[in-house]
Each structure stands twice: as C-alpha cells, then as structure tokens.
N, CA, C and O atoms as a GROMACS GRO file, in nm:
protein
  536
    1MET      N    1   0.085  -0.118   0.000
    1MET     CA    2   0.000   0.000   0.000
    1MET      C    3   0.090   0.124   0.000
    1MET      O    4   0.195   0.126   0.063
    2LEU      N    5   0.044   0.226  -0.072
    2LEU     CA    6   0.116   0.353  -0.078
    2LEU      C    7   0.023   0.462  -0.028
    2LEU      O    8  -0.089   0.476  -0.075
    3ILE      N    9   0.071   0.540   0.070
    3ILE     CA   10  -0.011   0.646   0.129
    3ILE      C   11   0.063   0.779   0.112
    3ILE      O   12   0.176   0.795   0.157
    4TYR      N   13  -0.003   0.874   0.047
    4TYR     CA   14   0.047   1.010   0.038
    4TYR      C   15  -0.021   1.092   0.147
    4TYR      O   16  -0.142   1.080   0.166
    5TYR      N   17   0.053   1.173   0.219
    5TYR     CA   18   0.003   1.258   0.326
    5TYR      C   19  -0.066   1.175   0.437
    5TYR      O   20  -0.183   1.199   0.467
    6PRO      N   21   0.004   1.079   0.495
    6PRO     CA   22  -0.057   0.992   0.597
    6PRO      C   23  -0.108   1.069   0.719
    6PRO      O   24  -0.194   1.020   0.791
    7GLU      N   25  -0.055   1.187   0.742
    7GLU     CA   26  -0.101   1.268   0.855
    7GLU      C   27  -0.246   1.314   0.839
    7GLU      O   28  -0.308   1.358   0.936
    8ASN      N   29  -0.300   1.305   0.719
    8ASN     CA   30  -0.439   1.345   0.691
    8ASN      C   31  -0.531   1.225   0.672
    8ASN      O   32  -0.641   1.239   0.619
    9LEU      N   33  -0.487   1.108   0.714
    9LEU     CA   34  -0.563   0.984   0.698
    9LEU      C   35  -0.609   0.933   0.833
    9LEU      O   36  -0.529   0.921   0.926
   10THR      N   37  -0.738   0.902   0.844
   10THR     CA   38  -0.795   0.843   0.965
   10THR      C   39  -0.858   0.710   0.926
   10THR      O   40  -0.937   0.704   0.832
   11ILE      N   41  -0.823   0.604   0.998
   11ILE     CA   42  -0.876   0.470   0.971
   11ILE      C   43  -0.939   0.416   1.098
   11ILE      O   44  -0.876   0.416   1.204
   12GLY      N   45  -1.065   0.369   1.087
   12GLY     CA   46  -1.137   0.315   1.201
   12GLY      C   47  -1.094   0.174   1.237
   12GLY      O   48  -1.000   0.120   1.179
   13CYS      N   49  -1.164   0.116   1.333
   13CYS     CA   50  -1.134  -0.017   1.385
   13CYS      C   51  -1.182  -0.126   1.289
   13CYS      O   52  -1.281  -0.110   1.219
   14ASN      N   53  -1.110  -0.236   1.289
   14ASN     CA   54  -1.150  -0.357   1.216
   14ASN      C   55  -1.166  -0.331   1.066
   14ASN      O   56  -1.252  -0.390   1.001
   15THR      N   57  -1.083  -0.244   1.013
   15THR     CA   58  -1.086  -0.210   0.871
   15THR      C   59  -0.969  -0.280   0.802
   15THR      O   60  -0.858  -0.284   0.854
   16GLY      N   61  -0.996  -0.336   0.682
   16GLY     CA   62  -0.892  -0.403   0.607
   16GLY      C   63  -0.866  -0.334   0.474
   16GLY      O   64  -0.959  -0.304   0.399
   17ILE      N   65  -0.740  -0.310   0.446
   17ILE     CA   66  -0.698  -0.249   0.320
   17ILE      C   67  -0.601  -0.347   0.254
   17ILE      O   68  -0.494  -0.376   0.308
   18ALA      N   69  -0.639  -0.398   0.138
   18ALA     CA   70  -0.562  -0.502   0.070
   18ALA      C   71  -0.436  -0.444   0.003
   18ALA      O   72  -0.414  -0.323   0.002
   19ALA      N   73  -0.358  -0.533  -0.052
   19ALA     CA   74  -0.232  -0.496  -0.117
   19ALA      C   75  -0.256  -0.410  -0.241
   19ALA      O   76  -0.362  -0.414  -0.304
   20TYR      N   77  -0.154  -0.332  -0.274
   20TYR     CA   78  -0.147  -0.252  -0.397
   20TYR      C   79  -0.245  -0.135  -0.402
   20TYR      O   80  -0.272  -0.082  -0.509
   21CYS      N   81  -0.299  -0.095  -0.288
   21CYS     CA   82  -0.387   0.022  -0.284
   21CYS      C   83  -0.302   0.149  -0.275
   21CYS      O   84  -0.190   0.147  -0.225
   22GLN      N   85  -0.359   0.260  -0.326
   22GLN     CA   86  -0.297   0.390  -0.311
   22GLN      C   87  -0.400   0.486  -0.253
   22GLN      O   88  -0.513   0.494  -0.300
   23LEU      N   89  -0.359   0.558  -0.149
   23LEU     CA   90  -0.445   0.656  -0.084
   23LEU      C   91  -0.374   0.790  -0.086
   23LEU      O   92  -0.264   0.803  -0.033
   24ASN      N   93  -0.437   0.891  -0.148
   24ASN     CA   94  -0.382   1.025  -0.147
   24ASN      C   95  -0.470   1.109  -0.056
   24ASN      O   96  -0.581   1.149  -0.094
   25ALA      N   97  -0.421   1.135   0.065
   25ALA     CA   98  -0.500   1.202   0.168
   25ALA      C   99  -0.463   1.350   0.184
   25ALA      O  100  -0.479   1.406   0.293
   26ARG      N  101  -0.415   1.412   0.079
   26ARG     CA  102  -0.373   1.552   0.091
   26ARG      C  103  -0.484   1.640   0.150
   26ARG      O  104  -0.458   1.723   0.236
   27ALA      N  105  -0.608   1.621   0.103
   27ALA     CA  106  -0.721   1.700   0.154
   27ALA      C  107  -0.794   1.627   0.267
   27ALA      O  108  -0.890   1.680   0.323
   28GLY      N  109  -0.749   1.507   0.301
   28GLY     CA  110  -0.810   1.430   0.408
   28GLY      C  111  -0.890   1.312   0.356
   28GLY      O  112  -0.970   1.325   0.263
   29ILE      N  113  -0.867   1.197   0.418
   29ILE     CA  114  -0.948   1.078   0.395
   29ILE      C  115  -0.986   1.023   0.532
   29ILE      O  116  -0.899   0.999   0.616
   30GLU      N  117  -1.116   1.003   0.553
   30GLU     CA  118  -1.166   0.941   0.675
   30GLU      C  119  -1.228   0.807   0.637
   30GLU      O  120  -1.320   0.802   0.556
   31ILE      N  121  -1.178   0.700   0.697
   31ILE     CA  122  -1.229   0.566   0.672
   31ILE      C  123  -1.286   0.515   0.804
   31ILE      O  124  -1.218   0.516   0.906
   32GLY      N  125  -1.410   0.470   0.801
   32GLY     CA  126  -1.479   0.427   0.921
   32GLY      C  127  -1.440   0.288   0.968
   32GLY      O  128  -1.336   0.234   0.931
   33ASN      N  129  -1.526   0.230   1.051
   33ASN     CA  130  -1.506   0.098   1.109
   33ASN      C  131  -1.561  -0.010   1.016
   33ASN      O  132  -1.656   0.012   0.942
   34ASN      N  133  -1.499  -0.127   1.023
   34ASN     CA  134  -1.547  -0.246   0.950
   34ASN      C  135  -1.557  -0.223   0.800
   34ASN      O  136  -1.651  -0.269   0.735
   35VAL      N  137  -1.460  -0.152   0.745
   35VAL     CA  138  -1.454  -0.123   0.602
   35VAL      C  139  -1.359  -0.223   0.536
   35VAL      O  140  -1.257  -0.260   0.593
   36LEU      N  141  -1.394  -0.265   0.415
   36LEU     CA  142  -1.307  -0.352   0.334
   36LEU      C  143  -1.270  -0.278   0.207
   36LEU      O  144  -1.357  -0.227   0.136
   37ILE      N  145  -1.141  -0.271   0.179
   37ILE     CA  146  -1.093  -0.206   0.056
   37ILE      C  147  -1.012  -0.309  -0.020
   37ILE      O  148  -0.907  -0.355   0.027
   38GLY      N  149  -1.060  -0.346  -0.139
   38GLY     CA  150  -1.001  -0.452  -0.219
   38GLY      C  151  -0.870  -0.413  -0.283
   38GLY      O  152  -0.836  -0.294  -0.292
   39PRO      N  153  -0.795  -0.513  -0.328
   39PRO     CA  154  -0.662  -0.491  -0.384
   39PRO      C  155  -0.664  -0.400  -0.506
   39PRO      O  156  -0.754  -0.406  -0.590
   40GLY      N  157  -0.561  -0.315  -0.514
   40GLY     CA  158  -0.544  -0.229  -0.629
   40GLY      C  159  -0.640  -0.112  -0.636
   40GLY      O  160  -0.654  -0.050  -0.742
   41SER      N  161  -0.707  -0.081  -0.526
   41SER     CA  162  -0.801   0.032  -0.527
   41SER      C  163  -0.727   0.163  -0.500
   41SER      O  164  -0.621   0.164  -0.436
   42TYR      N  165  -0.784   0.273  -0.549
   42TYR     CA  166  -0.728   0.406  -0.532
   42TYR      C  167  -0.832   0.496  -0.467
   42TYR      O  168  -0.949   0.494  -0.504
   43ILE      N  169  -0.788   0.573  -0.369
   43ILE     CA  170  -0.875   0.674  -0.308
   43ILE      C  171  -0.796   0.804  -0.312
   43ILE      O  172  -0.687   0.813  -0.256
   44TRP      N  173  -0.852   0.906  -0.378
   44TRP     CA  174  -0.780   1.030  -0.407
   44TRP      C  175  -0.857   1.149  -0.355
   44TRP      O  176  -0.977   1.159  -0.379
   45SER      N  177  -0.791   1.240  -0.284
   45SER     CA  178  -0.857   1.360  -0.232
   45SER      C  179  -0.807   1.488  -0.299
   45SER      O  180  -0.836   1.598  -0.252
   46GLN      N  181  -0.733   1.474  -0.406
   46GLN     CA  182  -0.690   1.591  -0.482
   46GLN      C  183  -0.695   1.559  -0.630
   46GLN      O  184  -0.690   1.443  -0.671
   47ASN      N  185  -0.704   1.664  -0.709
   47ASN     CA  186  -0.707   1.649  -0.854
   47ASN      C  187  -0.637   1.770  -0.916
   47ASN      O  188  -0.633   1.877  -0.855
   48HIS      N  189  -0.584   1.752  -1.034
   48HIS     CA  190  -0.519   1.865  -1.103
   48HIS      C  191  -0.623   1.968  -1.147
   48HIS      O  192  -0.730   1.931  -1.195
   49LYS      N  193  -0.590   2.095  -1.131
   49LYS     CA  194  -0.668   2.200  -1.195
   49LYS      C  195  -0.628   2.198  -1.342
   49LYS      O  196  -0.512   2.172  -1.375
   50MET      N  197  -0.724   2.227  -1.431
   50MET     CA  198  -0.690   2.216  -1.574
   50MET      C  199  -0.778   2.303  -1.663
   50MET      O  200  -0.773   2.290  -1.785
   51ARG      N  201  -0.857   2.391  -1.605
   51ARG     CA  202  -0.953   2.470  -1.683
   51ARG      C  203  -0.891   2.572  -1.776
   51ARG      O  204  -0.943   2.596  -1.885
   52ASP      N  205  -0.781   2.634  -1.736
   52ASP     CA  206  -0.722   2.742  -1.813
   52ASP      C  207  -0.629   2.685  -1.921
   52ASP      O  208  -0.518   2.642  -1.892
   53ALA      N  209  -0.676   2.686  -2.046
   53ALA     CA  210  -0.600   2.628  -2.157
   53ALA      C  211  -0.474   2.709  -2.191
   53ALA      O  212  -0.389   2.662  -2.267
   54LYS      N  213  -0.462   2.829  -2.136
   54LYS     CA  214  -0.344   2.912  -2.162
   54LYS      C  215  -0.229   2.879  -2.067
   54LYS      O  216  -0.117   2.928  -2.085
   55ILE      N  217  -0.256   2.798  -1.968
   55ILE     CA  218  -0.154   2.762  -1.868
   55ILE      C  219  -0.136   2.611  -1.872
   55ILE      O  220  -0.234   2.537  -1.875
   56ASN      N  221  -0.011   2.564  -1.871
   56ASN     CA  222   0.014   2.420  -1.865
   56ASN      C  223  -0.055   2.359  -1.743
   56ASN      O  224  -0.054   2.418  -1.635
   57ILE      N  225  -0.114   2.243  -1.762
   57ILE     CA  226  -0.185   2.176  -1.652
   57ILE      C  227  -0.096   2.162  -1.530
   57ILE      O  228  -0.140   2.189  -1.418
   58ARG      N  229   0.026   2.120  -1.549
   58ARG     CA  230   0.114   2.096  -1.435
   58ARG      C  231   0.144   2.223  -1.356
   58ARG      O  232   0.193   2.215  -1.243
   59GLU      N  233   0.115   2.341  -1.413
   59GLU     CA  234   0.140   2.468  -1.345
   59GLU      C  235   0.015   2.527  -1.278
   59GLU      O  236   0.023   2.633  -1.216
   60GLN      N  237  -0.099   2.461  -1.291
   60GLN     CA  238  -0.224   2.516  -1.240
   60GLN      C  239  -0.255   2.476  -1.096
   60GLN      O  240  -0.352   2.525  -1.038
   61GLY      N  241  -0.176   2.387  -1.039
   61GLY     CA  242  -0.200   2.349  -0.900
   61GLY      C  243  -0.304   2.240  -0.887
   61GLY      O  244  -0.331   2.166  -0.981
   62TYR      N  245  -0.363   2.233  -0.768
   62TYR     CA  246  -0.455   2.123  -0.736
   62TYR      C  247  -0.585   2.174  -0.677
   62TYR      O  248  -0.589   2.280  -0.614
   63GLU      N  249  -0.690   2.098  -0.700
   63GLU     CA  250  -0.817   2.117  -0.630
   63GLU      C  251  -0.820   2.012  -0.520
   63GLU      O  252  -0.793   1.894  -0.546
   64LEU      N  253  -0.854   2.052  -0.399
   64LEU     CA  254  -0.855   1.961  -0.285
   64LEU      C  255  -0.997   1.942  -0.235
   64LEU      O  256  -1.072   2.038  -0.219
   65SER      N  257  -1.034   1.816  -0.210
   65SER     CA  258  -1.168   1.785  -0.161
   65SER      C  259  -1.162   1.653  -0.083
   65SER      O  260  -1.129   1.549  -0.141
   66PRO      N  261  -1.193   1.656   0.046
   66PRO     CA  262  -1.178   1.536   0.128
   66PRO      C  263  -1.272   1.422   0.087
   66PRO      O  264  -1.376   1.445   0.026
   67VAL      N  265  -1.233   1.301   0.123
   67VAL     CA  266  -1.311   1.180   0.098
   67VAL      C  267  -1.351   1.122   0.233
   67VAL      O  268  -1.270   1.118   0.326
   68ALA      N  269  -1.476   1.075   0.243
   68ALA     CA  270  -1.524   1.009   0.365
   68ALA      C  271  -1.584   0.874   0.328
   68ALA      O  272  -1.667   0.863   0.237
   69ILE      N  273  -1.541   0.772   0.399
   69ILE     CA  274  -1.594   0.637   0.381
   69ILE      C  275  -1.651   0.596   0.516
   69ILE      O  276  -1.576   0.575   0.612
   70GLU      N  277  -1.782   0.585   0.523
   70GLU     CA  278  -1.847   0.555   0.650
   70GLU      C  279  -1.833   0.406   0.685
   70GLU      O  280  -1.773   0.330   0.610
   71ASP      N  281  -1.889   0.366   0.799
   71ASP     CA  282  -1.879   0.229   0.848
   71ASP      C  283  -1.943   0.128   0.754
   71ASP      O  284  -2.036   0.160   0.680
   72ASP      N  285  -1.892   0.005   0.759
   72ASP     CA  286  -1.950  -0.111   0.690
   72ASP      C  287  -1.958  -0.091   0.539
   72ASP      O  288  -2.059  -0.127   0.477
   73VAL      N  289  -1.854  -0.036   0.480
   73VAL     CA  290  -1.847  -0.016   0.335
   73VAL      C  291  -1.752  -0.120   0.277
   73VAL      O  292  -1.648  -0.151   0.337
   74TRP      N  293  -1.786  -0.174   0.161
   74TRP     CA  294  -1.697  -0.264   0.089
   74TRP      C  295  -1.664  -0.201  -0.046
   74TRP      O  296  -1.753  -0.178  -0.127
   75ILE      N  297  -1.538  -0.174  -0.068
   75ILE     CA  298  -1.488  -0.125  -0.196
   75ILE      C  299  -1.414  -0.241  -0.259
   75ILE      O  300  -1.306  -0.279  -0.212
   76ALA      N  301  -1.470  -0.299  -0.364
   76ALA     CA  302  -1.411  -0.418  -0.426
   76ALA      C  303  -1.287  -0.381  -0.508
   76ALA      O  304  -1.257  -0.263  -0.531
   77ALA      N  305  -1.216  -0.483  -0.550
   77ALA     CA  306  -1.086  -0.469  -0.616
   77ALA      C  307  -1.086  -0.370  -0.732
   77ALA      O  308  -1.181  -0.361  -0.809
   78ARG      N  309  -0.974  -0.297  -0.741
   78ARG     CA  310  -0.944  -0.205  -0.851
   78ARG      C  311  -1.046  -0.094  -0.871
   78ARG      O  312  -1.066  -0.046  -0.983
   79SER      N  313  -1.111  -0.054  -0.764
   79SER     CA  314  -1.203   0.059  -0.770
   79SER      C  315  -1.128   0.189  -0.749
   79SER      O  316  -1.020   0.191  -0.690
   80VAL      N  317  -1.186   0.298  -0.798
   80VAL     CA  318  -1.127   0.431  -0.783
   80VAL      C  319  -1.231   0.521  -0.719
   80VAL      O  320  -1.343   0.534  -0.769
   81ILE      N  321  -1.194   0.583  -0.607
   81ILE     CA  322  -1.281   0.677  -0.537
   81ILE      C  323  -1.219   0.815  -0.556
   81ILE      O  324  -1.105   0.839  -0.514
   82LEU      N  325  -1.293   0.906  -0.619
   82LEU     CA  326  -1.239   1.038  -0.655
   82LEU      C  327  -1.266   1.143  -0.548
   82LEU      O  328  -1.348   1.121  -0.459
   83PRO      N  329  -1.198   1.258  -0.556
   83PRO     CA  330  -1.210   1.362  -0.454
   83PRO      C  331  -1.354   1.406  -0.430
   83PRO      O  332  -1.434   1.415  -0.523
   84GLY      N  333  -1.384   1.433  -0.302
   84GLY     CA  334  -1.514   1.486  -0.263
   84GLY      C  335  -1.622   1.382  -0.242
   84GLY      O  336  -1.734   1.418  -0.206
   85VAL      N  337  -1.593   1.255  -0.264
   85VAL     CA  338  -1.693   1.149  -0.252
   85VAL      C  339  -1.712   1.111  -0.106
   85VAL      O  340  -1.616   1.102  -0.030
   86ARG      N  341  -1.837   1.088  -0.067
   86ARG     CA  342  -1.873   1.031   0.064
   86ARG      C  343  -1.948   0.902   0.035
   86ARG      O  344  -2.055   0.902  -0.025
   87LEU      N  345  -1.890   0.790   0.080
   87LEU     CA  346  -1.958   0.661   0.067
   87LEU      C  347  -2.031   0.636   0.198
   87LEU      O  348  -1.970   0.616   0.303
   88ALA      N  349  -2.164   0.638   0.191
   88ALA     CA  350  -2.248   0.626   0.310
   88ALA      C  351  -2.240   0.486   0.368
   88ALA      O  352  -2.200   0.391   0.300
   89ARG      N  353  -2.279   0.475   0.492
   89ARG     CA  354  -2.277   0.349   0.566
   89ARG      C  355  -2.339   0.236   0.484
   89ARG      O  356  -2.448   0.252   0.427
   90GLY      N  357  -2.269   0.123   0.477
   90GLY     CA  358  -2.323   0.004   0.413
   90GLY      C  359  -2.310   0.000   0.262
   90GLY      O  360  -2.360  -0.094   0.200
   91THR      N  361  -2.246   0.098   0.201
   91THR     CA  362  -2.233   0.100   0.056
   91THR      C  363  -2.142  -0.013   0.008
   91THR      O  364  -2.043  -0.046   0.073
   92VAL      N  365  -2.176  -0.071  -0.106
   92VAL     CA  366  -2.092  -0.169  -0.174
   92VAL      C  367  -2.055  -0.111  -0.310
   92VAL      O  368  -2.141  -0.069  -0.387
   93VAL      N  369  -1.924  -0.110  -0.339
   93VAL     CA  370  -1.873  -0.061  -0.467
   93VAL      C  371  -1.822  -0.182  -0.544
   93VAL      O  372  -1.730  -0.250  -0.499
   94ALA      N  373  -1.881  -0.208  -0.661
   94ALA     CA  374  -1.841  -0.324  -0.742
   94ALA      C  375  -1.699  -0.307  -0.794
   94ALA      O  376  -1.650  -0.195  -0.812
   95ALA      N  377  -1.634  -0.419  -0.820
   95ALA     CA  378  -1.496  -0.419  -0.868
   95ALA      C  379  -1.481  -0.336  -0.995
   95ALA      O  380  -1.565  -0.342  -1.084
   96GLY      N  381  -1.373  -0.260  -1.001
   96GLY     CA  382  -1.342  -0.182  -1.119
   96GLY      C  383  -1.424  -0.056  -1.139
   96GLY      O  384  -1.415   0.007  -1.244
   97SER      N  385  -1.502  -0.018  -1.041
   97SER     CA  386  -1.586   0.101  -1.054
   97SER      C  387  -1.504   0.228  -1.034
   97SER      O  388  -1.403   0.229  -0.965
   98VAL      N  389  -1.552   0.337  -1.097
   98VAL     CA  390  -1.494   0.469  -1.076
   98VAL      C  391  -1.604   0.554  -1.013
   98VAL      O  392  -1.703   0.588  -1.077
   99VAL      N  393  -1.585   0.588  -0.885
   99VAL     CA  394  -1.689   0.656  -0.807
   99VAL      C  395  -1.662   0.805  -0.812
   99VAL      O  396  -1.561   0.853  -0.760
  100THR      N  397  -1.755   0.879  -0.874
  100THR     CA  398  -1.742   1.023  -0.890
  100THR      C  399  -1.840   1.101  -0.804
  100THR      O  400  -1.827   1.223  -0.790
  101LYS      N  401  -1.941   1.031  -0.746
  101LYS     CA  402  -2.046   1.097  -0.668
  101LYS      C  403  -2.069   1.019  -0.539
  101LYS      O  404  -2.044   0.899  -0.532
  102SER      N  405  -2.118   1.089  -0.439
  102SER     CA  406  -2.147   1.028  -0.310
  102SER      C  407  -2.264   0.932  -0.320
  102SER      O  408  -2.347   0.941  -0.410
  103SER      N  409  -2.270   0.838  -0.225
  103SER     CA  410  -2.374   0.735  -0.225
  103SER      C  411  -2.472   0.755  -0.111
  103SER      O  412  -2.446   0.828  -0.016
  104GLU      N  413  -2.587   0.688  -0.123
  104GLU     CA  414  -2.686   0.680  -0.016
  104GLU      C  415  -2.653   0.557   0.068
  104GLU      O  416  -2.584   0.467   0.020
  105PRO      N  417  -2.702   0.549   0.192
  105PRO     CA  418  -2.676   0.431   0.275
  105PRO      C  419  -2.722   0.302   0.207
  105PRO      O  420  -2.828   0.297   0.145
  106ASN      N  421  -2.640   0.198   0.220
  106ASN     CA  422  -2.667   0.063   0.170
  106ASN      C  423  -2.682   0.052   0.019
  106ASN      O  424  -2.738  -0.046  -0.030
  107ALA      N  425  -2.634   0.149  -0.054
  107ALA     CA  426  -2.640   0.144  -0.201
  107ALA      C  427  -2.538   0.043  -0.253
  107ALA      O  428  -2.431   0.025  -0.195
  108ILE      N  429  -2.573  -0.022  -0.362
  108ILE     CA  430  -2.479  -0.105  -0.438
  108ILE      C  431  -2.454  -0.029  -0.567
  108ILE      O  432  -2.546  -0.005  -0.645
  109ILE      N  433  -2.328   0.008  -0.589
  109ILE     CA  434  -2.295   0.091  -0.705
  109ILE      C  435  -2.190   0.021  -0.790
  109ILE      O  436  -2.106  -0.053  -0.740
  110ALA      N  437  -2.198   0.046  -0.921
  110ALA     CA  438  -2.106  -0.019  -1.015
  110ALA      C  439  -2.092   0.064  -1.141
  110ALA      O  440  -2.182   0.141  -1.176
  111GLY      N  441  -1.978   0.048  -1.208
  111GLY     CA  442  -1.960   0.108  -1.341
  111GLY      C  443  -1.863   0.223  -1.343
  111GLY      O  444  -1.802   0.260  -1.243
  112THR      N  445  -1.851   0.279  -1.465
  112THR     CA  446  -1.763   0.392  -1.490
  112THR      C  447  -1.839   0.495  -1.571
  112THR      O  448  -1.852   0.478  -1.692
  113PRO      N  449  -1.889   0.601  -1.511
  113PRO     CA  450  -1.887   0.628  -1.368
  113PRO      C  451  -1.987   0.539  -1.294
  113PRO      O  452  -2.083   0.491  -1.353
  114ALA      N  453  -1.963   0.519  -1.166
  114ALA     CA  454  -2.048   0.431  -1.086
  114ALA      C  455  -2.189   0.486  -1.074
  114ALA      O  456  -2.210   0.606  -1.055
  115LYS      N  457  -2.286   0.395  -1.085
  115LYS     CA  458  -2.428   0.428  -1.068
  115LYS      C  459  -2.490   0.325  -0.977
  115LYS      O  460  -2.439   0.214  -0.963
  116VAL      N  461  -2.601   0.361  -0.915
  116VAL     CA  462  -2.672   0.268  -0.826
  116VAL      C  463  -2.731   0.155  -0.909
  116VAL      O  464  -2.804   0.179  -1.005
  117ILE      N  465  -2.699   0.031  -0.870
  117ILE     CA  466  -2.757  -0.086  -0.937
  117ILE      C  467  -2.843  -0.169  -0.843
  117ILE      O  468  -2.909  -0.263  -0.886
  118GLY      N  469  -2.844  -0.135  -0.715
  118GLY     CA  470  -2.924  -0.208  -0.618
  118GLY      C  471  -2.910  -0.148  -0.480
  118GLY      O  472  -2.847  -0.045  -0.461
  119LYS      N  473  -2.972  -0.217  -0.384
  119LYS     CA  474  -2.971  -0.170  -0.246
  119LYS      C  475  -2.965  -0.290  -0.154
  119LYS      O  476  -3.035  -0.389  -0.176
  120ARG      N  477  -2.881  -0.283  -0.051
  120ARG     CA  478  -2.876  -0.386   0.051
  120ARG      C  479  -2.998  -0.371   0.140
  120ARG      O  480  -3.036  -0.260   0.176
  121GLU      N  481  -3.058  -0.482   0.175
  121GLU     CA  482  -3.177  -0.482   0.261
  121GLU      C  483  -3.154  -0.571   0.381
  121GLU      O  484  -3.054  -0.643   0.386
  122SER      N  485  -3.244  -0.568   0.478
  122SER     CA  486  -3.237  -0.658   0.592
  122SER      C  487  -3.255  -0.801   0.545
  122SER      O  488  -3.333  -0.826   0.453
  123GLY      N  489  -3.186  -0.895   0.607
  123GLY     CA  490  -3.196  -1.034   0.567
  123GLY      C  491  -3.101  -1.065   0.454
  123GLY      O  492  -3.003  -0.992   0.434
  124SER      N  493  -3.127  -1.171   0.380
  124SER     CA  494  -3.031  -1.219   0.280
  124SER      C  495  -3.063  -1.175   0.138
  124SER      O  496  -2.983  -1.198   0.048
  125GLU      N  497  -3.176  -1.112   0.117
  125GLU     CA  498  -3.213  -1.073  -0.018
  125GLU      C  499  -3.150  -0.940  -0.057
  125GLU      O  500  -3.136  -0.850   0.026
  126ILE      N  501  -3.113  -0.928  -0.181
  126ILE     CA  502  -3.064  -0.801  -0.237
  126ILE      C  503  -3.166  -0.757  -0.341
  126ILE      O  504  -3.206  -0.835  -0.427
  127ILE      N  505  -3.206  -0.633  -0.332
  127ILE     CA  506  -3.301  -0.577  -0.427
  127ILE      C  507  -3.223  -0.512  -0.540
  127ILE      O  508  -3.143  -0.423  -0.516
  128HIS      N  509  -3.246  -0.557  -0.664
  128HIS     CA  510  -3.176  -0.502  -0.781
  128HIS      C  511  -3.266  -0.402  -0.849
  128HIS      O  512  -3.387  -0.424  -0.861
  129GLN      N  513  -3.208  -0.292  -0.894
  129GLN     CA  514  -3.281  -0.198  -0.976
  129GLN      C  515  -3.270  -0.243  -1.121
  129GLN      O  516  -3.166  -0.292  -1.164
  130GLN      N  517  -3.377  -0.226  -1.194
  130GLN     CA  518  -3.373  -0.261  -1.334
  130GLN      C  519  -3.308  -0.150  -1.415
  130GLN      O  520  -3.341  -0.032  -1.397
  131SER      N  521  -3.217  -0.187  -1.501
  131SER     CA  522  -3.150  -0.086  -1.585
  131SER      C  523  -3.214  -0.083  -1.722
  131SER      O  524  -3.299  -0.166  -1.754
  132ASP      N  525  -3.173   0.014  -1.801
  132ASP     CA  526  -3.227   0.028  -1.937
  132ASP      C  527  -3.196  -0.094  -2.023
  132ASP      O  528  -3.270  -0.124  -2.116
  133SER      N  529  -3.087  -0.164  -1.992
  133SER     CA  530  -3.047  -0.277  -2.075
  133SER      C  531  -3.114  -0.408  -2.032
  133SER      O  532  -3.098  -0.509  -2.100
  134ASP      N  533  -3.188  -0.408  -1.919
  134ASP     CA  534  -3.257  -0.530  -1.873
  134ASP      C  535  -3.384  -0.555  -1.950
  134ASP      O  536  -3.453  -0.654  -1.924
   0.00000   0.00000   0.00000
C-alpha cells in the first residue's frame, strides 16, 4: 500500500486495506469501522486543476476535496474513489468502478462512472434496480 500525506488519513477499527492500494490524503481521507478495501483500489482527495488552456496543466496546482468512507463499506478490487466522494454506511462498490459521486446508505454501485444498481436490505435478499439494458 502507498499512502500520500498519511497525517491526513484516519482509519477506524477492524478495517482491512488489501495490497497494492494507493491513498492520497492531501485533503483528508476518513475511513470508518469495518470497512473492506479490495486490492489495487485508489482513493484520491486531490485532482489537477486544468480549466485554463493558456496555462500548462502541471502549473495550475490542485483542487482539494476530502473523501469520507463511512462504516460497513466494501470497496471491491481495482475501484477508484475520486475527490469529494462520501460513501455512506453500508455502501458496496463493485470491482473496477470509478466513483465520482457520493452514495446513499446501503447502495450497491457499479460502473464507470459508478451508478446505483441495487440496495442492501435486511436479511439475505438483495433488491436489484432494473437498468435500461434489462
């Protein structure tokens, strides 16, 4: 695992972070309790500024926006969590997803960019939302 700005990273109890993850906590990353982060995932709290076409991107600095991952979240392998995202309690992020927006509690999200595909419910059943391709 590679951590940039570890002084801005908070990790709760009983949380597991698998191998090959990268966390950039320049603007702050808060990870709750009982969180699982799959191998090769990235969590980033900064991004390059790039709006001004008259200035080289590398000279425009950074936009900073903290990331929050609440309790009981599972981020599956090779997912990317971008700056400013809050993953609400119980969220599941499918493998390989790119998360650009915050989630609601117990949401199941997948894709690039990630969208809600279902919701975790009490008991063993998972409720799936029907997509346009179903």
